[in-house]
Amino acid sequence: MAYLPTERTDWKAIAMSMAFAHHSGRPMEMNASDYLVYNEASLACQLERPVPLMANGSSTSGIHGSGMQTAKMEGVFRVAFRTKSEIDILDDGFKWRKYGKKSVKSSPNPRNYYRCSTEGCAVKKRVERDGGDPSYVITTYEGVHNHTSPAVLYFTPKGNASGASLIAGDY
DNA sequence: CGGCTTTGACCCGCGC
DNA sequence: GCGCGGGTCAAAGCCG
């Protein structure tokens, strides 16, 4: 299957920067209720307080009352990307194993569920094509990798784990 | 032969 | 209690 499209290499950067941002003291004051929305055009990231991708209008208390913010996922790090791409599966440097596919009500397009194939790593990923703009793909990461990305290993000089140790961290 | 996709079934929370 | 919507499991098959 076709993985990395031609110039879409910045996905690696996105995924890494996400991991870096979280592990190195969360410089952008993220927490579980924050969503990072990357725009592919400018690669500028903006922190969205009122969750844009998940409807929370049903509740009055905003984030806490949102249906996605149940008690069991408190402290779970989640990032949502919306990227213009014609391919659903974008290689961000990690190994993903698909474990489910569901069609959501709001969109005619199905939603795919992936999980990091590395043992002990509980990071999940959900890929969905934008219903309004079929040329856009919404990818949501959930969780933090407790291991090093193969891409980081690849780009790290051998014997030097400086870059990797930031991600692998001391969790 | 081992790991990954596929796909329907199952499960769980929530609203009526 | 029941149905629905969304998330996950797991068996079977595919592919390198």
Tab-separated table of C-alpha atoms (C1' of nucleotides) in Angstrom:
chain	number	residue	atom	x	y	z
A	1	MET	CA	0.000	0.000	0.000
A	2	ALA	CA	1.038	3.510	-0.587
A	3	TYR	CA	2.446	5.116	2.444
A	4	LEU	CA	4.309	8.361	2.464
A	5	PRO	CA	3.225	10.630	-0.338
A	6	THR	CA	5.774	12.778	-2.058
A	7	GLU	CA	6.100	15.938	-0.083
A	8	ARG	CA	4.109	15.027	2.956
A	9	THR	CA	7.204	14.376	5.000
A	10	ASP	CA	6.197	17.004	7.497
A	11	TRP	CA	3.982	14.451	9.139
A	12	LYS	CA	7.014	13.014	10.778
A	13	ALA	CA	7.808	16.457	12.031
A	14	ILE	CA	4.288	16.848	13.286
A	15	ALA	CA	4.277	13.609	15.182
A	16	MET	CA	7.710	14.230	16.636
A	17	SER	CA	7.017	17.759	17.614
A	18	MET	CA	3.951	16.546	19.341
A	19	ALA	CA	5.893	14.000	21.292
A	20	PHE	CA	8.643	16.468	22.000
A	21	ALA	CA	6.240	19.097	23.175
A	22	HIS	CA	4.662	16.751	25.611
A	23	HIS	CA	7.767	15.160	26.976
A	24	SER	CA	9.869	18.225	27.311
A	25	GLY	CA	7.762	19.957	29.852
A	26	ARG	CA	4.781	20.767	27.667
A	27	PRO	CA	5.909	24.218	26.563
A	28	MET	CA	2.509	25.034	25.198
A	29	GLU	CA	0.676	24.209	28.383
A	30	MET	CA	-1.266	21.406	26.893
A	31	ASN	CA	-3.347	19.084	28.889
A	32	ALA	CA	-6.010	16.564	28.240
A	33	SER	CA	-8.607	19.097	27.343
A	34	ASP	CA	-6.524	20.910	24.784
A	35	TYR	CA	-6.383	20.108	21.144
A	36	LEU	CA	-3.627	21.024	18.843
A	37	VAL	CA	-4.880	21.731	15.396
A	38	TYR	CA	-2.219	21.816	12.767
A	39	ASN	CA	-3.009	23.450	9.534
A	40	GLU	CA	-1.208	21.851	6.691
A	41	ALA	CA	-0.938	25.038	4.676
A	42	SER	CA	1.170	26.949	7.126
A	43	LEU	CA	2.088	24.225	9.564
A	44	ALA	CA	1.166	26.720	12.205
A	45	CYS	CA	-0.279	25.220	15.301
A	46	GLN	CA	-2.863	26.892	17.377
A	47	LEU	CA	-4.207	25.848	20.678
A	48	GLU	CA	-7.928	25.575	20.664
A	49	ARG	CA	-9.611	25.902	23.986
A	50	PRO	CA	-13.178	25.341	22.862
A	51	VAL	CA	-12.689	21.982	21.274
A	52	PRO	CA	-13.334	22.559	17.611
A	53	LEU	CA	-13.586	19.023	16.362
A	54	MET	CA	-15.759	17.615	19.087
A	55	ALA	CA	-19.123	19.128	19.658
A	56	ASN	CA	-19.488	20.270	23.201
A	57	GLY	CA	-22.520	22.428	22.783
A	58	SER	CA	-24.600	19.988	24.710
A	59	SER	CA	-23.003	20.941	27.956
A	60	THR	CA	-22.812	24.188	29.784
A	61	SER	CA	-19.576	23.594	31.591
A	62	GLY	CA	-17.554	23.511	28.416
A	63	ILE	CA	-14.631	21.168	28.394
A	64	HIS	CA	-15.399	19.218	31.495
A	65	GLY	CA	-18.896	18.437	30.493
A	66	SER	CA	-18.007	17.437	26.991
A	67	GLY	CA	-18.944	13.968	26.043
A	68	MET	CA	-15.409	13.116	25.046
A	69	GLN	CA	-13.973	14.106	28.387
A	70	THR	CA	-15.092	11.317	30.595
A	71	ALA	CA	-13.401	10.580	33.853
A	72	LYS	CA	-11.484	7.587	32.631
A	73	MET	CA	-9.560	9.543	30.044
A	74	GLU	CA	-8.413	12.293	32.290
A	75	GLY	CA	-4.808	13.106	31.710
A	76	VAL	CA	-4.848	11.485	28.322
A	77	PHE	CA	-2.946	13.488	25.809
A	78	ARG	CA	-4.843	13.966	22.605
A	79	VAL	CA	-3.994	15.852	19.478
A	80	ALA	CA	-6.118	16.349	16.423
A	81	PHE	CA	-4.703	17.164	13.019
A	82	ARG	CA	-6.578	18.214	9.965
A	83	THR	CA	-4.510	17.795	6.881
A	84	LYS	CA	-5.151	18.052	3.206
A	85	SER	CA	-4.164	14.771	1.719
A	86	GLU	CA	-5.540	12.318	-0.753
A	87	ILE	CA	-4.217	9.373	1.171
A	88	ASP	CA	-5.708	8.210	4.417
A	89	ILE	CA	-2.702	6.499	5.869
A	90	LEU	CA	0.180	8.846	6.430
A	91	ASP	CA	3.420	7.494	7.756
A	92	ASP	CA	4.433	9.537	10.749
A	93	GLY	CA	7.358	7.348	11.688
A	94	PHE	CA	5.546	4.964	13.982
A	95	LYS	CA	4.234	1.525	13.278
A	96	TRP	CA	0.469	1.387	13.419
A	97	ARG	CA	-1.753	-1.652	13.478
A	98	LYS	CA	-5.327	-1.196	12.480
A	99	TYR	CA	-7.810	-2.692	14.876
A	100	GLY	CA	-11.163	-1.339	13.826
A	101	LYS	CA	-13.221	0.487	11.333
A	102	LYS	CA	-16.493	2.229	11.972
A	103	SER	CA	-18.772	4.463	10.044
A	104	VAL	CA	-19.819	7.491	11.990
A	105	LYS	CA	-23.175	9.054	11.731
A	106	SER	CA	-22.017	12.573	11.009
A	107	SER	CA	-19.897	11.578	8.061
A	108	PRO	CA	-20.493	9.211	5.169
A	109	ASN	CA	-16.875	8.190	5.371
A	110	PRO	CA	-15.725	5.456	7.701
A	111	ARG	CA	-13.316	6.024	10.533
A	112	ASN	CA	-10.260	3.883	11.057
A	113	TYR	CA	-8.716	2.976	14.378
A	114	TYR	CA	-5.042	2.313	14.759
A	115	ARG	CA	-2.855	1.325	17.667
A	116	CYS	CA	0.868	1.565	18.058
A	117	SER	CA	2.240	-1.862	17.282
A	118	THR	CA	5.050	-1.557	19.781
A	119	GLU	CA	4.405	-3.611	22.863
A	120	GLY	CA	3.673	-1.662	25.984
A	121	CYS	CA	2.764	1.402	24.018
A	122	ALA	CA	-0.885	2.225	24.328
A	123	VAL	CA	-1.013	5.089	21.891
A	124	LYS	CA	-4.061	5.097	19.716
A	125	LYS	CA	-4.792	6.933	16.542
A	126	ARG	CA	-8.001	7.588	14.714
A	127	VAL	CA	-8.114	8.578	11.089
A	128	GLU	CA	-11.179	10.023	9.521
A	129	ARG	CA	-11.868	11.779	6.286
A	130	ASP	CA	-13.559	15.103	6.557
A	131	GLY	CA	-17.133	14.777	5.429
A	132	GLY	CA	-17.423	18.332	4.239
A	133	ASP	CA	-14.095	18.457	2.483
A	134	PRO	CA	-13.182	15.002	1.245
A	135	SER	CA	-9.753	16.325	0.419
A	136	TYR	CA	-9.012	16.700	4.131
A	137	VAL	CA	-8.088	14.009	6.589
A	138	ILE	CA	-8.574	14.332	10.304
A	139	THR	CA	-6.107	12.381	12.400
A	140	THR	CA	-6.390	12.190	16.150
A	141	TYR	CA	-3.594	10.896	18.323
A	142	GLU	CA	-4.406	9.709	21.791
A	143	GLY	CA	-1.770	8.964	24.357
A	144	VAL	CA	1.981	9.324	24.514
A	145	HIS	CA	4.532	6.938	23.132
A	146	ASN	CA	6.689	5.312	25.745
A	147	HIS	CA	9.288	4.287	23.223
A	148	THR	CA	11.277	5.809	20.434
A	149	SER	CA	9.989	6.331	17.002
A	150	PRO	CA	11.766	4.243	14.397
A	151	ALA	CA	12.166	7.409	12.390
A	152	VAL	CA	13.931	9.114	15.272
A	153	LEU	CA	16.215	6.157	15.613
A	154	TYR	CA	16.918	6.324	11.960
A	155	PHE	CA	17.822	9.980	12.008
A	156	THR	CA	19.787	9.777	15.212
A	157	PRO	CA	23.521	9.178	14.959
A	158	LYS	CA	24.390	5.742	16.228
A	159	GLY	CA	25.490	5.605	19.795
A	160	ASN	CA	23.931	8.937	20.421
A	161	ALA	CA	20.459	8.750	21.853
A	162	SER	CA	20.151	12.414	22.551
A	163	GLY	CA	17.250	12.970	20.276
A	164	ALA	CA	15.601	9.742	21.177
A	165	SER	CA	15.902	10.170	24.899
A	166	LEU	CA	13.702	13.197	24.729
A	167	ILE	CA	10.862	11.155	23.386
A	168	ALA	CA	11.536	7.914	25.150
A	169	GLY	CA	11.892	10.016	28.239
A	170	ASP	CA	11.859	8.669	31.733
A	171	TYR	CA	8.327	7.501	31.888
B	1	DC	C1'	5.460	-18.485	8.981
B	2	DG	C1'	4.620	-14.268	11.408
B	3	DG	C1'	2.579	-9.994	11.528
B	4	DC	C1'	-0.937	-7.195	9.885
B	5	DT	C1'	-5.981	-6.197	7.669
B	6	DT	C1'	-10.387	-7.112	7.452
B	7	DT	C1'	-14.885	-7.353	9.154
B	8	DG	C1'	-18.822	-8.505	11.877
B	9	DA	C1'	-19.827	-9.121	16.547
B	10	DC	C1'	-19.597	-7.581	21.018
B	11	DC	C1'	-19.581	-4.142	24.624
B	12	DC	C1'	-20.429	0.031	27.111
B	13	DG	C1'	-22.283	4.604	28.072
B	14	DC	C1'	-26.021	7.527	27.391
B	15	DG	C1'	-30.600	9.407	26.205
B	16	DC	C1'	-35.345	8.561	25.821
C	1	DG	C1'	-35.220	-1.263	29.546
C	2	DC	C1'	-34.132	-0.515	25.015
C	3	DG	C1'	-32.021	1.335	21.110
C	4	DC	C1'	-28.331	3.878	19.230
C	5	DG	C1'	-23.701	5.591	18.570
C	6	DG	C1'	-19.139	4.856	19.048
C	7	DG	C1'	-14.953	2.009	20.434
C	8	DT	C1'	-12.720	-2.607	20.640
C	9	DC	C1'	-12.131	-7.722	20.039
C	10	DA	C1'	-10.888	-11.549	17.624
C	11	DA	C1'	-11.105	-15.058	13.976
C	12	DA	C1'	-9.899	-15.712	9.449
C	13	DG	C1'	-7.419	-14.488	5.529
C	14	DC	C1'	-3.776	-11.902	3.096
C	15	DC	C1'	0.875	-10.729	2.094
C	16	DG	C1'	5.833	-10.343	2.459
